[in-house]
PDB file of C-alpha atoms in Angstrom:
ATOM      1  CA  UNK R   1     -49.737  33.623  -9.346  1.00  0.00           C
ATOM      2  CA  UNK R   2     -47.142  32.378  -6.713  1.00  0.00           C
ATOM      3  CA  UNK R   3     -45.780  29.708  -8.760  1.00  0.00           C
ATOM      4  CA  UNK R   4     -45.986  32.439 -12.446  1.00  0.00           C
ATOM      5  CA  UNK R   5     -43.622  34.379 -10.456  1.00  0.00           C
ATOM      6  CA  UNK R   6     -41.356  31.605  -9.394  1.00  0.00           C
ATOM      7  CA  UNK R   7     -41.034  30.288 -12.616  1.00  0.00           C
ATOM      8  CA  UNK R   8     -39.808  33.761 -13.836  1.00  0.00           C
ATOM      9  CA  UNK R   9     -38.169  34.551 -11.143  1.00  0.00           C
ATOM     10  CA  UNK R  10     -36.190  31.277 -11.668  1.00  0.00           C
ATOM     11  CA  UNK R  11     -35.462  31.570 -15.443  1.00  0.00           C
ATOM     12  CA  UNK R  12     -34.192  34.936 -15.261  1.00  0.00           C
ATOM     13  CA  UNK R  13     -31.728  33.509 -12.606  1.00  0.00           C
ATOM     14  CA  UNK R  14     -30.702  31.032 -14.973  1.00  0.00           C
ATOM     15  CA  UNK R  15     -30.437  32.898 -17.554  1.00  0.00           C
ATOM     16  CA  UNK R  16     -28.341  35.534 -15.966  1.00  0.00           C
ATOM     17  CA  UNK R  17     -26.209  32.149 -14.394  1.00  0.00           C
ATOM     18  CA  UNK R  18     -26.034  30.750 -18.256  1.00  0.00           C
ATOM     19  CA  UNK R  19     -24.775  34.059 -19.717  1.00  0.00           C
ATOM     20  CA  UNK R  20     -21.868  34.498 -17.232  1.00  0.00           C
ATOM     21  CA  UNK R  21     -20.502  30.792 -18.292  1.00  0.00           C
ATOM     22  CA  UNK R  22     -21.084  31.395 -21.438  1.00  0.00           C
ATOM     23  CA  UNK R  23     -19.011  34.861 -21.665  1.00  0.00           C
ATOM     24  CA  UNK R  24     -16.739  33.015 -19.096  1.00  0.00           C
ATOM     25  CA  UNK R  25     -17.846  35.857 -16.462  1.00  0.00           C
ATOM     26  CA  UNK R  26     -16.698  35.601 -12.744  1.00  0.00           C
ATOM     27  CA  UNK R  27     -19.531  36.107 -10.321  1.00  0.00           C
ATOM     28  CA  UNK R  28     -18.814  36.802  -6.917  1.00  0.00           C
ATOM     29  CA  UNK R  29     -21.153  38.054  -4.363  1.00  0.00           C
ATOM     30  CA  UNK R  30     -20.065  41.337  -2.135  1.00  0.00           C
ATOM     31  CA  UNK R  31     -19.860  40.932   1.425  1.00  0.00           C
ATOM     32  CA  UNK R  32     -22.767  43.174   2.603  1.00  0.00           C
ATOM     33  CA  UNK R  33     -25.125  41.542   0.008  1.00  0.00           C
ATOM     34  CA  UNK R  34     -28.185  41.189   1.832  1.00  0.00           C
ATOM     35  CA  UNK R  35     -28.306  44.687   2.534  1.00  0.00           C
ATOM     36  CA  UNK R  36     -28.015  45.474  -0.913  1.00  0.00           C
ATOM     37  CA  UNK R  37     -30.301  43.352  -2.117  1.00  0.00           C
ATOM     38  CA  UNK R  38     -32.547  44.352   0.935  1.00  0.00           C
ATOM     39  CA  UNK R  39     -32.228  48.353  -0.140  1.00  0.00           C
ATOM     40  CA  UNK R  40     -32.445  47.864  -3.842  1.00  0.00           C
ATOM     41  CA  UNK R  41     -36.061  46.122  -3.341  1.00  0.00           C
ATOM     42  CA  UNK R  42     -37.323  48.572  -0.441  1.00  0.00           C
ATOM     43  CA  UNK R  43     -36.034  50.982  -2.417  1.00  0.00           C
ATOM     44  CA  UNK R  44     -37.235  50.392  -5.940  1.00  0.00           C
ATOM     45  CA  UNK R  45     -40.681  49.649  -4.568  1.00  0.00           C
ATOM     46  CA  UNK R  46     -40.893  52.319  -2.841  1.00  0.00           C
ATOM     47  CA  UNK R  47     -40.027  54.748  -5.732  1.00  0.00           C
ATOM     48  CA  UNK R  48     -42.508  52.906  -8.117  1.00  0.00           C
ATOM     49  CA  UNK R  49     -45.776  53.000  -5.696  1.00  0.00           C
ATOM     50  CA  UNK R  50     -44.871  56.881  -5.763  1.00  0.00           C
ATOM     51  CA  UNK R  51     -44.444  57.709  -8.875  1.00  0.00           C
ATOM     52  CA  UNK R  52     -46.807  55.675 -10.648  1.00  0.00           C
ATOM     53  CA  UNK R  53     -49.544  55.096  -8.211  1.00  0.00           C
ATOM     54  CA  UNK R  54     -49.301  58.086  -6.265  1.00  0.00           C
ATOM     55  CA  UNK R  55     -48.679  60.611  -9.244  1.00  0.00           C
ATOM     56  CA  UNK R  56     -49.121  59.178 -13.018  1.00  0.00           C
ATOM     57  CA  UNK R  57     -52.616  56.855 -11.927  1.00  0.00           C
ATOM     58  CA  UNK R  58     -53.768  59.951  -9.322  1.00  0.00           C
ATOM     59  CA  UNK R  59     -53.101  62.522 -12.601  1.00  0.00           C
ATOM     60  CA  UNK R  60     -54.559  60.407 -14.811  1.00  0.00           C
ATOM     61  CA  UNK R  61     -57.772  59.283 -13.285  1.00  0.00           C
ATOM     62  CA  UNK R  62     -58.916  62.666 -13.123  1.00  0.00           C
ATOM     63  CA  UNK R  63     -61.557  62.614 -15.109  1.00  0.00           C
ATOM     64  CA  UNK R  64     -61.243  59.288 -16.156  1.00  0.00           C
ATOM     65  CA  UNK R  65     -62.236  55.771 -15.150  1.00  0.00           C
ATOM     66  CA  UNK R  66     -60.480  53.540 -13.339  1.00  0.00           C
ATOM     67  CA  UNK R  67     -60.064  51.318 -16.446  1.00  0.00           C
ATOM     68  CA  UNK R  68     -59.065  54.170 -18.647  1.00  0.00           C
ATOM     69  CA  UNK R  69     -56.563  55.258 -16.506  1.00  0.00           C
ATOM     70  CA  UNK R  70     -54.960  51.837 -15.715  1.00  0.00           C
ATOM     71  CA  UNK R  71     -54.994  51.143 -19.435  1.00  0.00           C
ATOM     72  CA  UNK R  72     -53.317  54.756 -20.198  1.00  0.00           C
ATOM     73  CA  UNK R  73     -50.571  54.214 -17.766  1.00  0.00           C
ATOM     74  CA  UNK R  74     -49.820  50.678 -18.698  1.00  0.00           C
ATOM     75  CA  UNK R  75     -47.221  51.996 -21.748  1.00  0.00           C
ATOM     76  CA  UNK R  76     -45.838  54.510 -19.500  1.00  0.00           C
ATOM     77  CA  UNK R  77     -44.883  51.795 -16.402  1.00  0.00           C
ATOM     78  CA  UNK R  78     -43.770  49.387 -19.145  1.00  0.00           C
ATOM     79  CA  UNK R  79     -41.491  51.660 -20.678  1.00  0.00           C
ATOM     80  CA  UNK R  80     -39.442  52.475 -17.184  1.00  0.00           C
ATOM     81  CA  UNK R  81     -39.006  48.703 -17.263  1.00  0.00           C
ATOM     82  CA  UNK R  82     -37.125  49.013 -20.538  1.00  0.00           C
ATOM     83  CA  UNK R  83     -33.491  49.332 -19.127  1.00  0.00           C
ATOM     84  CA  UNK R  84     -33.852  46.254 -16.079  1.00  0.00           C
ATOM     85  CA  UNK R  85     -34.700  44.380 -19.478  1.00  0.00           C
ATOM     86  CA  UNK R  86     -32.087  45.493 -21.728  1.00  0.00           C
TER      87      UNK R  86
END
């Protein structure tokens, strides 16, 4: 699984490299990026275990199986991931 999420990892990197010298883009990293970077993860996956796993799964498995609640909050997590594709 390691090496699945390198390889994406890797060609989303790319592919966010490729597009800036393609629309002739200047990337520049800020100063304090580490932090950023740092908060935006801690941050983000912090948020997510809450909201989905703490309230959406813990709603939903009321009176459900496991499976059926997994499976019903699949289309919900997905669709938050919309935008960080688009």
């Amino acid at each position: 699984m390691n090496v699945v999420a390198t390889v994406v990892g890797g060609a989303v990197f790319a592919t966010y490299v490729a597009l800036a010298a393609v629309f002739d883009i200047g990337v520049e990293l800020r100063s304090n990026w580490p932090a950023v970077l740092a908060g935006s993860l801690l941050f983000h996956g912090v948020a997510e275990e809450l909201a989905w796993r703490g309230y959406v799964f813990g709603a939903l498995r009321e009176g459900r199986t496991f499976w059926r609640a997994v499976l019903l909050s699949m289309p919900l997590l997905a669709l938050t991931h919309v935008p960080i594709v688009l």
